[in-house]
Coordinates of C-alpha atoms and ligand atoms in Angstrom, one line a residue:
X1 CA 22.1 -43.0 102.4
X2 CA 20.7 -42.9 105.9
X3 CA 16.9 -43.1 105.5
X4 CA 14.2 -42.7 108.7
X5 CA 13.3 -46.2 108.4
X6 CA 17.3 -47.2 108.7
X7 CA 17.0 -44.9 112.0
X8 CA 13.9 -46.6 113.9
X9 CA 15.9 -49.8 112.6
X10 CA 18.9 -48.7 114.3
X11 CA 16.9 -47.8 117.5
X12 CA 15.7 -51.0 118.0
X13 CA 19.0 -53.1 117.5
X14 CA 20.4 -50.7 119.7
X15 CA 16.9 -51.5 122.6
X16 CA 18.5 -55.4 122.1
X17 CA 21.8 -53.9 122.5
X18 CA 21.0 -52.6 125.9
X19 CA 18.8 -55.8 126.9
X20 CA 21.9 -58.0 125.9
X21 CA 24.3 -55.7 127.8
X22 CA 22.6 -56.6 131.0
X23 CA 21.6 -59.7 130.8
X24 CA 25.2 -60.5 129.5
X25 CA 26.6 -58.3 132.3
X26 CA 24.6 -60.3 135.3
X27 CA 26.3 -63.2 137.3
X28 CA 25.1 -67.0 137.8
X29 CA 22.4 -66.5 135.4
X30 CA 20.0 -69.8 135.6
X31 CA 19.6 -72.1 133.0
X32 CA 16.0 -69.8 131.9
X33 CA 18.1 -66.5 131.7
X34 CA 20.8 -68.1 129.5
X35 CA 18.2 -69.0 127.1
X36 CA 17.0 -65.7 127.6
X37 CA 20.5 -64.0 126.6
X38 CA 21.2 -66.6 123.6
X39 CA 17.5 -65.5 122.5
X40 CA 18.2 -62.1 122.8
X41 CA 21.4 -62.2 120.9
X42 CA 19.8 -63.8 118.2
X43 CA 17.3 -61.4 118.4
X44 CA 20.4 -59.2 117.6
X45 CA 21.9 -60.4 115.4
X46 CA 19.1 -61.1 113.1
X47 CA 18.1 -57.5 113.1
X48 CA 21.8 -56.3 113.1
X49 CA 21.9 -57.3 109.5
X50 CA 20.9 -55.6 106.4
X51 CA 17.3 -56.7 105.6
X52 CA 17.5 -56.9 101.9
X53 CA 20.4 -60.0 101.2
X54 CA 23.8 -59.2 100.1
X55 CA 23.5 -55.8 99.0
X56 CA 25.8 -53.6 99.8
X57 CA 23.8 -50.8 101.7
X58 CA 24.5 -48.6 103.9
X59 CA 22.7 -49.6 106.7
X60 CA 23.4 -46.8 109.3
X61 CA 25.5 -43.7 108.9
X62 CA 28.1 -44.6 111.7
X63 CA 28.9 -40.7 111.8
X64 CA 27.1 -37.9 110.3
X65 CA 27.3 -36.2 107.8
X66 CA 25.4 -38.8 105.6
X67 CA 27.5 -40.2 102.9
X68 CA 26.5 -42.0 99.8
X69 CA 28.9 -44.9 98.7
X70 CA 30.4 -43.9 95.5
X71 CA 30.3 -47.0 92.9
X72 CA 33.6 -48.7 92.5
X73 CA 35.1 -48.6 89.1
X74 CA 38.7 -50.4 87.5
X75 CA 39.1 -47.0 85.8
X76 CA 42.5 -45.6 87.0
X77 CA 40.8 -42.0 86.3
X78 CA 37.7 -42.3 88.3
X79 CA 38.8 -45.5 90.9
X80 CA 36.8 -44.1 94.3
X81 CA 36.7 -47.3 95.8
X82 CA 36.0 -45.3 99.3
X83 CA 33.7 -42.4 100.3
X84 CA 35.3 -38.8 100.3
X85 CA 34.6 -38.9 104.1
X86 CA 37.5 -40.4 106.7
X87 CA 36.8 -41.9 109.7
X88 CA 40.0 -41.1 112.0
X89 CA 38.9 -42.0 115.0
X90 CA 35.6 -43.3 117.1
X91 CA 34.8 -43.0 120.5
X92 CA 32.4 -44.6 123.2
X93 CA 28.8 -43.0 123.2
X94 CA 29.1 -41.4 119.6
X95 CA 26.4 -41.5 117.5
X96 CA 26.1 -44.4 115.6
X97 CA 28.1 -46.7 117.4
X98 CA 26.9 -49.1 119.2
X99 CA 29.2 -52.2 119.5
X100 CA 27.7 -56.0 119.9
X101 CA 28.9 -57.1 123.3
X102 CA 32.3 -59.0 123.8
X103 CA 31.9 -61.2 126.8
X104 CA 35.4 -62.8 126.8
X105 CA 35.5 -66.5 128.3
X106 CA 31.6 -66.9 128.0
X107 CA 29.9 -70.5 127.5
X108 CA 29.0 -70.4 123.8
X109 CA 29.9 -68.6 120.8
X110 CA 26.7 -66.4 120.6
X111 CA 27.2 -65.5 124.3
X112 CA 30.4 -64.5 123.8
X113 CA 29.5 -61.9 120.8
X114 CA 31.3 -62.2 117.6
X115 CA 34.7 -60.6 116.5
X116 CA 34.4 -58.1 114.8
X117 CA 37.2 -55.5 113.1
X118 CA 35.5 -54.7 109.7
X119 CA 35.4 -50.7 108.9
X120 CA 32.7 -51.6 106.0
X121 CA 29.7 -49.7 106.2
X122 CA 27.0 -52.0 106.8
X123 CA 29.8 -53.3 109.6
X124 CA 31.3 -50.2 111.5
X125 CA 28.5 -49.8 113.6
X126 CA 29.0 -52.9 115.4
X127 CA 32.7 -53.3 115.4
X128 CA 33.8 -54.2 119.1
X129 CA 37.6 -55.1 118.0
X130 CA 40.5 -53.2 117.3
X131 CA 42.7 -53.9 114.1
X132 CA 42.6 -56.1 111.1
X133 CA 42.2 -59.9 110.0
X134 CA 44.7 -61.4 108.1
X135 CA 48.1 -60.4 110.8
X136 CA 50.6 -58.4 108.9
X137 CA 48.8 -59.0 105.2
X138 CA 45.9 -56.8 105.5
X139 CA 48.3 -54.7 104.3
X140 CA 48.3 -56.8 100.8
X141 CA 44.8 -56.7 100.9
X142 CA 45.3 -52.6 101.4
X143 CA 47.2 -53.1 97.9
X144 CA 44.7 -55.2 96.2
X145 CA 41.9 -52.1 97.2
X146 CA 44.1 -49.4 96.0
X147 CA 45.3 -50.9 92.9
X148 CA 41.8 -51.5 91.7
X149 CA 42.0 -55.7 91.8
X150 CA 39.7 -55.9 94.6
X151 CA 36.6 -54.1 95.8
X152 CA 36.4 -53.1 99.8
X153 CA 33.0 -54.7 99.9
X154 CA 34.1 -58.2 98.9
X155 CA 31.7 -60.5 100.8
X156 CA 34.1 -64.0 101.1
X157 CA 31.7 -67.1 99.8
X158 CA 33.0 -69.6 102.9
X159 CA 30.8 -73.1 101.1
X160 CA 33.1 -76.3 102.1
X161 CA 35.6 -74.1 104.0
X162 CA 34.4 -75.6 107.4
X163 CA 37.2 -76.9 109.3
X164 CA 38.2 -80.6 108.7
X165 CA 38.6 -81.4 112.0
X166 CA 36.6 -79.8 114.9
X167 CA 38.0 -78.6 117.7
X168 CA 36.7 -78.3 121.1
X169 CA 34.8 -76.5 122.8
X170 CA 37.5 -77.1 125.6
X171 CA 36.6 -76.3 129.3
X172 CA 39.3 -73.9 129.1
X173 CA 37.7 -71.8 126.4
X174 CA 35.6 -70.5 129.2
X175 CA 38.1 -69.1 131.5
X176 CA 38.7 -65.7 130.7
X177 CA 42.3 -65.6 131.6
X178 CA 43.5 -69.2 130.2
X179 CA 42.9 -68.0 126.6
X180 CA 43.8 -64.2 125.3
X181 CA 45.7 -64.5 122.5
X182 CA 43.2 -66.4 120.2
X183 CA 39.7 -66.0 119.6
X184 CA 38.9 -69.9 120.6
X185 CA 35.8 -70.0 118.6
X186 CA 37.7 -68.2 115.1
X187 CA 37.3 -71.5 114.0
X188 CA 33.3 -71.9 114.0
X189 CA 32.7 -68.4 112.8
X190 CA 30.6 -69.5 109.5
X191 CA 28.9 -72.3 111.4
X192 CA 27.9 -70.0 114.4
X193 CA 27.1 -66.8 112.3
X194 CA 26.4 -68.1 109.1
X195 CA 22.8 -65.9 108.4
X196 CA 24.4 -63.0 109.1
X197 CA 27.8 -63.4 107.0
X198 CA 25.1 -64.4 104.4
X199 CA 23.3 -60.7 104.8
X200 CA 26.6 -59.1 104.0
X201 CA 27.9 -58.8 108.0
X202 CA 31.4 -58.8 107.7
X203 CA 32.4 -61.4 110.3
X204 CA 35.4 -63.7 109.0
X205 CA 36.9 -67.1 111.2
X206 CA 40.8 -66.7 112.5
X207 CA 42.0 -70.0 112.6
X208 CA 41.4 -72.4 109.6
X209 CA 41.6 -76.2 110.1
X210 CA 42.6 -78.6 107.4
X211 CA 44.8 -81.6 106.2
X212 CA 47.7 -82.1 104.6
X213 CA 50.6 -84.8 103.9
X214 CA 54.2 -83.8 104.7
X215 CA 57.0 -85.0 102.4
X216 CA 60.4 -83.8 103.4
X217 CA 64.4 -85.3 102.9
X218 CA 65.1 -86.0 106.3
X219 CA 62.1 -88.4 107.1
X220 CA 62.8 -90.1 104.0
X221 CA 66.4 -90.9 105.8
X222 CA 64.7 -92.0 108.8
X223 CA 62.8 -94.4 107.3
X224 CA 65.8 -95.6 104.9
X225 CA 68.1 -95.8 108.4
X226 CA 64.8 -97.7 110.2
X227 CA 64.8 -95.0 112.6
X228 CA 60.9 -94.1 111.7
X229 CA 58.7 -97.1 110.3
X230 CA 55.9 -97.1 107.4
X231 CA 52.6 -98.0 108.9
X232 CA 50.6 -96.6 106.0
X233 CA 48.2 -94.9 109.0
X234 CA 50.5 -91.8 110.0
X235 CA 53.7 -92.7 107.5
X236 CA 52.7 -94.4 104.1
X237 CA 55.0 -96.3 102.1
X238 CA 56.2 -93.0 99.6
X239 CA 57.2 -91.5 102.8
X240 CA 54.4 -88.9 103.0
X241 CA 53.3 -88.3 106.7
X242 CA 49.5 -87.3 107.1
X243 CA 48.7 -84.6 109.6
X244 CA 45.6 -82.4 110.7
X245 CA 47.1 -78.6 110.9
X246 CA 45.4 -75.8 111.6
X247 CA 46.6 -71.7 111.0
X248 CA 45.7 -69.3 114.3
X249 CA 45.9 -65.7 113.7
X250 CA 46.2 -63.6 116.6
X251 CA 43.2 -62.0 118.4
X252 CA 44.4 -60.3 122.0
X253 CA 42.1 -59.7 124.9
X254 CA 43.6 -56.5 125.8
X255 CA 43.2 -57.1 129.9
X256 CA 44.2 -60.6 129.8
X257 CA 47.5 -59.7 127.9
X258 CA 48.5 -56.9 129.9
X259 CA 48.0 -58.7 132.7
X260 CA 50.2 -61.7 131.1
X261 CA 53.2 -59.1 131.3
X262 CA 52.8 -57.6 134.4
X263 CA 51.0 -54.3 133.6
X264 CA 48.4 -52.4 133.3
X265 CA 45.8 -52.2 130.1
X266 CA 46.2 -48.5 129.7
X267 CA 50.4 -48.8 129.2
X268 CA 50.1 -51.9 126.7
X269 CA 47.2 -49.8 124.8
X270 CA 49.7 -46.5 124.4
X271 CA 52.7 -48.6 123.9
X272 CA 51.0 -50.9 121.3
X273 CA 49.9 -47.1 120.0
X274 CA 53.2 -45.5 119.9
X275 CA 55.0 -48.4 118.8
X276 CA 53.2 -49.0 115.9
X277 CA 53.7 -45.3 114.5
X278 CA 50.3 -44.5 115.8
X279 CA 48.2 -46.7 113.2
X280 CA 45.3 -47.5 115.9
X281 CA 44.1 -44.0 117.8
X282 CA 40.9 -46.7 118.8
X283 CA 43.5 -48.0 121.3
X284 CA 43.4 -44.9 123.4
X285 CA 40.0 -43.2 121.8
X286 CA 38.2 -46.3 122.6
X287 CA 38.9 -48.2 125.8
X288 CA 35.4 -49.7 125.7
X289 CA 36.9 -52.3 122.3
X290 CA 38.4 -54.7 124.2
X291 CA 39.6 -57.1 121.9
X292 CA 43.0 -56.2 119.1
X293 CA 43.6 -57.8 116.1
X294 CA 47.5 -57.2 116.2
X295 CA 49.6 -57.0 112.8
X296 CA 51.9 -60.0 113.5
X297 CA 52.2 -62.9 112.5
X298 CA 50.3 -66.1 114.2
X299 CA 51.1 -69.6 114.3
X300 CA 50.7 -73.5 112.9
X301 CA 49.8 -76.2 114.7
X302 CA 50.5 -79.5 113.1
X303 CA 49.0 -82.6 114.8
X304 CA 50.6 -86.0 114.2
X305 CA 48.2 -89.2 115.4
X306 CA 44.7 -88.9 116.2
X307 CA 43.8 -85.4 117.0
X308 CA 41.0 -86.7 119.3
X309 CA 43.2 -88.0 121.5
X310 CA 45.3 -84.9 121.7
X311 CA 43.4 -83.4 124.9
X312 CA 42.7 -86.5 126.8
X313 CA 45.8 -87.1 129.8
X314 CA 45.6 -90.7 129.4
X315 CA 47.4 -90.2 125.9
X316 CA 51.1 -89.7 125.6
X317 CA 51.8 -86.3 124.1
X318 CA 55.1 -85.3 122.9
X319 CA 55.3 -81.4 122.2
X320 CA 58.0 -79.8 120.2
X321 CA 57.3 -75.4 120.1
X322 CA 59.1 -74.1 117.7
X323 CA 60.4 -70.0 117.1
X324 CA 60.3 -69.4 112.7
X325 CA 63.4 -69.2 111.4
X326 CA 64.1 -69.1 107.9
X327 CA 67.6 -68.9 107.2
X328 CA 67.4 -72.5 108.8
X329 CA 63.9 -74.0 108.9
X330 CA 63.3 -73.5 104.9
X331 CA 67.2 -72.7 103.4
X332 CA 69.2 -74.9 105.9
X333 CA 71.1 -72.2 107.1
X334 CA 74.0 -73.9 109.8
X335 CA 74.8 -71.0 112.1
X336 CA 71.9 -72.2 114.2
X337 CA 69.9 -75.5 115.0
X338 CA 66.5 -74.9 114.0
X339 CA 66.1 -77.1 111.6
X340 CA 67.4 -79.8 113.1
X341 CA 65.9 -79.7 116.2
X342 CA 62.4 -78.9 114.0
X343 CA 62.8 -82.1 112.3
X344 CA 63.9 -83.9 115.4
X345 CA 60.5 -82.6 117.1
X346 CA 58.4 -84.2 113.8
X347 CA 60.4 -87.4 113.9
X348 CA 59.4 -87.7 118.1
X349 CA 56.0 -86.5 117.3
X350 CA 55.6 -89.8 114.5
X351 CA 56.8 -91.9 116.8
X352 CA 54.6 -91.0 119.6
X353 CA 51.7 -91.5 117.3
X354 CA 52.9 -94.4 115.8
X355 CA 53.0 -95.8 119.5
X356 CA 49.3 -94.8 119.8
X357 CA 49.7 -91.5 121.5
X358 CA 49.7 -88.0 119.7
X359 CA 53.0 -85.4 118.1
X360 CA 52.0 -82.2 117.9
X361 CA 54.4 -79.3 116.4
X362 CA 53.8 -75.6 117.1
X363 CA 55.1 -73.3 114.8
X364 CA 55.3 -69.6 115.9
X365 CA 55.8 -66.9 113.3
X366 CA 58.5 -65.3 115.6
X367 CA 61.2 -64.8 113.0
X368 CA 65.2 -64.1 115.2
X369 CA 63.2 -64.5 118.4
X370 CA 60.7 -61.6 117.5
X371 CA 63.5 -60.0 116.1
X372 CA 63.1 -59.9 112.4
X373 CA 65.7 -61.5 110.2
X374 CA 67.4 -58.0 109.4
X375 CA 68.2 -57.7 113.4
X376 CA 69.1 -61.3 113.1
X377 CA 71.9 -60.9 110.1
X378 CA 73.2 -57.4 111.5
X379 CA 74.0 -59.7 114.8
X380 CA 75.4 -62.4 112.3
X381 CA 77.9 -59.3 111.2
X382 CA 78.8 -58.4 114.7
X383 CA 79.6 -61.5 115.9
X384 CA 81.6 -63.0 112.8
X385 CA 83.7 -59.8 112.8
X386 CA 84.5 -58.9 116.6
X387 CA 87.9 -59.5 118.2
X388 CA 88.5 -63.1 119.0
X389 CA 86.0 -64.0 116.0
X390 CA 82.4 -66.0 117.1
X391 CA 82.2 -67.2 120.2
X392 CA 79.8 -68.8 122.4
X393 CA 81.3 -66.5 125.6
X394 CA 80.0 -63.7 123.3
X395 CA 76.9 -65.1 122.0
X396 CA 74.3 -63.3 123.6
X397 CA 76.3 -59.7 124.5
X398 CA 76.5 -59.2 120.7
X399 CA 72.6 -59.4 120.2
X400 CA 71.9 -56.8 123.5
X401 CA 74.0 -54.6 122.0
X402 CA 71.8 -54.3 118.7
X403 CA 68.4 -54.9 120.0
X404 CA 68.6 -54.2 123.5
X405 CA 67.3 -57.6 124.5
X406 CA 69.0 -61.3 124.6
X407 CA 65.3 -62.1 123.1
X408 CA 62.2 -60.7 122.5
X409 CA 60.0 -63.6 122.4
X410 CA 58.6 -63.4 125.7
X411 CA 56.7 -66.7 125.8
X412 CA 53.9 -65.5 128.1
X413 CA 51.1 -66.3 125.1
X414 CA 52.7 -68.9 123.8
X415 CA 50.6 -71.1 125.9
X416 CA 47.6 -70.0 124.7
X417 CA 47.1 -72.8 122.1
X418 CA 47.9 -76.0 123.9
X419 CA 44.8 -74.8 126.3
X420 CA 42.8 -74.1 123.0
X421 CA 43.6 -77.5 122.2
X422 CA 42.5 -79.0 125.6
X423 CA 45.9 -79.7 126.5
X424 CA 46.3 -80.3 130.3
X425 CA 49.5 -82.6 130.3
X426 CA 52.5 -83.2 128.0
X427 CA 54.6 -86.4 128.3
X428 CA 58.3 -85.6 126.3
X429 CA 58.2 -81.4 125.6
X430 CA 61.6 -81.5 122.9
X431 CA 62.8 -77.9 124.0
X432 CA 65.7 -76.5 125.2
X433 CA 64.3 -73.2 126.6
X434 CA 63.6 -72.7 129.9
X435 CA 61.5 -69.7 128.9
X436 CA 59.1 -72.2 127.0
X437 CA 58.9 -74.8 129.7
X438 CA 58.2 -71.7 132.4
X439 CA 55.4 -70.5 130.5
X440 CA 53.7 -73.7 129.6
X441 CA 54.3 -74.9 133.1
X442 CA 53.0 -71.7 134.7
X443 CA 50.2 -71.2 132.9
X444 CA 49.1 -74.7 134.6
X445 CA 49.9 -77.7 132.3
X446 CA 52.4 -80.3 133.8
X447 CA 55.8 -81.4 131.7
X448 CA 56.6 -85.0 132.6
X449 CA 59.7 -85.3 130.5
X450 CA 62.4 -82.0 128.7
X451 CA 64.2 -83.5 125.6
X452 CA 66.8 -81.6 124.2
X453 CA 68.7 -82.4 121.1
X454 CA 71.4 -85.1 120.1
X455 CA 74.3 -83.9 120.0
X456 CA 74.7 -86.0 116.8
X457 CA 72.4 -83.6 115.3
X458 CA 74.1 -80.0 116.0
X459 CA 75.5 -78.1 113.1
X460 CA 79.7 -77.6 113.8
X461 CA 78.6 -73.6 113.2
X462 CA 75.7 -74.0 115.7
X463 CA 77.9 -75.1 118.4
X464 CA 78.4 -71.5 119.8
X465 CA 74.8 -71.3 119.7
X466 CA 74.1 -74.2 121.6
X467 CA 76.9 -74.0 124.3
X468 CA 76.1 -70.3 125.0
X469 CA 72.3 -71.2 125.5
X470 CA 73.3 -74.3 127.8
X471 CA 75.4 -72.1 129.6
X472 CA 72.7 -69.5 130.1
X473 CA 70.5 -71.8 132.0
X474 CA 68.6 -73.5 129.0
X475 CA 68.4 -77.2 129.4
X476 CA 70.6 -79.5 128.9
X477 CA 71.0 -83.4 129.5
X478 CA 74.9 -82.9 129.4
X479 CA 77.4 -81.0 131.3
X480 CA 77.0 -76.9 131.2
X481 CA 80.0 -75.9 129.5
X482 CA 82.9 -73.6 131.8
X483 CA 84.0 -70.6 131.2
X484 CA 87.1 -71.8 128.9
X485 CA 85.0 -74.0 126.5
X486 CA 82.5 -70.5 126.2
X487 CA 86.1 -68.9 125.0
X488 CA 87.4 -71.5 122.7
X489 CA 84.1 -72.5 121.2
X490 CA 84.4 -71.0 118.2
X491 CA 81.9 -70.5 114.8
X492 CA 83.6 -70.5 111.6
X493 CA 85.2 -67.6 110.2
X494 CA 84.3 -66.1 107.0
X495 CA 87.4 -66.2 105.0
Ligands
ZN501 ZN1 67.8 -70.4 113.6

């Protein structure tokens, strides 16, 4: 319940608020001032948080009327796991909101203001991003809440989940328009705002950094055919191959995205409205949040060799991005080459580390180039049953036809996470796609070498794949196939 004392409380977060607001707002601060801001903000922050530990209170009434929290019970009958009030919308000025400043590209972490999305009552008050954590799964975690298994007011215990590896910061985490697809700092979260998670604030880290060992069929075959060697550093004698990996969920600066495609904020924030059956209204009701947790899926980054190394341009860097695919990455699916040319970028990236320079593997959870897999096999159908049967002259009409794009990957963000990682130059980039090597080259970070894949390694199935891409500009060491090979390149047919 809102109580007097919880309003003079609120009054005087929100006087730091505005002190913040312009000290964070004013140019070439000195040296004095940025103490003076970082101060401030902790000033903030400390008084941002609920003053009596890990209770779940209801620090200030976001809204009036004043609700009290109902308790949450695993009763089917009685399960009120929310308040009988819903919040549809917000909007700038309302009474009791009062977002903590996002200063995107600042210095340090406390500068930049935290991320935060949580609709929890001690929380909403301060939320200054659009969406939800967790991608596409919040909607699990939706499930979890309405089925009674978990309580909305979960606090996460982070102990030992610091990252095992620590990343930056990178001089490029401070320019505002190198970096707006990831929250550079998701990371660091507990480390930098560790007393307030600890009062109950609901601020959780988007990118999670640990170890693992990789053990898979085809680099046991290297090793047997002496093509990959066991140093017992990167590739130990069982044939396990030790990596650092870390998982990025998305976080999108809303003007630096827009302006990665060409348009304006206002069209991206009603066509990320529209096109996701309206679930955000805060899009359009609140142009002031500036940040948007999207419900996608993010990406992997696996790091083969020392991951200290990775950002320094003295080290050779081999780079293989690579576009999920299931059907081929996991079940070894042959109508395409993704697996193989996945593997192939793992076996480059060992032996640049092995030769003292760093691999490094991006996987992007963009599933049929942003398609989804059930776009993906309806243009499987189409193409095994048109006239003439599969072929690589028909490769890409057959995929317009159904989606209305060749591909809908659009590679502007992908470079995004080689700058997190520091990542000014890479030595051998083992892609085909021109769309890749544009973005990454674009965005500022020279290629020195394209690899593309053995022919030795191409599926027979995959060969219409591959010949219609190399005809459509992709790259290619070999000859681009004519006209007459597109035609009589053929996929296999299904009888
Ligand atoms: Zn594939």
């Amino acid at each position: 319940m809102t109580s007097n004392t919880d309003l003079a409380e609120a009054d005087s977060v929100s006087f730091v608020l505005d002190d913040l607001k312009k000290l964070q707002s004013s140019e070439n601060l000195t040296e004095t001032e940025k103490e003076e801001v970082r101060k401030a903000a902790m000033t903030l922050l400390e008084k941002m948080a609920p003053t009596n530990g890990n209770e779940q209170k209801t620090y200030v009434e976001p809204i009036s009327p004043v609700v009290v929290q109902e308790p949450v019970s695993k009763s089917p009958t009685n399960f009120q796991p929310f308040s009988s009030r819903v919040v549809l919308t917000t909007y700038p000025n309302q009474m009791g909101i009062d977002p903590i400043p996002m200063n995107w590209g600042a210095k340090t972490a406390l500068e930049r203001g935290p991320i935060i999305v949580s609709r929890g009552s001690s929380t909403m008050k301060f939320r200054n991003s659009i969406g939800a954590h967790g991608g596409s799964y919040c909607i699990y975690r939706a499930l979890a809440v309405a089925g009674g298994d978990l309580s909305p007011h979960h606090v996460p215990d982070f102990t030992n989940t610091h990252p095992s590896y620590k990343f930056g910061p990178n001089p490029q985490w401070f320019d505002p328009k190198k970096i707006v697809s990831l929250d550079p700092w998701g990371h660091l979260v507990v480390e930098n705002f560790s007393d307030l998670i600890q009062k109950g604030v609901d601020i959780r880290p988007t990118i999670a950094v640990t170890k693992a060992n990789l053990k898979m069929s085809e680099i046991d075959e290297a090793i047997k055919l002496k093509r990959l060697v066991v140093d017992n550093d990167i590739v130990t004698s069982d044939g396990n191959v030790r990596v650092v990996k870390a998982a990025v969920e998305p976080v999108w600066h809303l003007k630096g995205v827009a302006e990665r495609f060409n348009t304006t904020e206002s069209l991206l924030r009603r066509a990320l409205f529209e096109d996701t059956g309206g679930m955000y209204p805060e899009l359009i009701t609140r142009p002031d949040m500036k940040t948007f947790l999207p419900p996608i899926g993010g990406l992997t980054v696996y790091i083969f060799g020392d991951a200290n190394k990775i950002s320094d341009p003295e080290t050779k860097l081999t780079v293989r991005v690579h576009d999920e695919c299931n059907g081929s990455d996991v079940f070894g699916s042959d109508i395409c080459t993704c697996r193989p040319y996945l593997i192939y970028g793992i076996e480059e990236s060992i032996k640049q580390a092995q030769a003292g320079g760093v691999g490094l593997i991006i996987y992007f959870r963009k599933e049929g180039r942003a398609l989804g897999e059930v776009t993906k096999y309806l243009v499987y159908n189409a193409r095994k049953r048109q006239d003439g049967g599969d072929t690589a002259a028909t490769y890409f009409k057959r995929t317009e036809c159904i989606a209305g794009v060749k591909d809908m990957r659009f590679q502007a963000l992908m470079p995004d996470v080689l700058h997190w990682l520091g990542i000014t130059k890479i030595d051998r980039f083992v892609s085909m796609s021109n769309m890749k090597y544009e973005a990454v080259v674009g965005s500022g970070i020279t290629i020195q070498e394209r690899i593309d894949l053995p022919d030795e390694l191409i599926p027979d199935d995959s060969m219409v794949e591959i010949k219609a891409k190399i005809a459509d500009g992709y790259f290619s060491s070999g000859t681009k196939p004519s006209e007459s090979e597109l035609v009589s390149t053929k996929g296999r047919n299904w009888n």
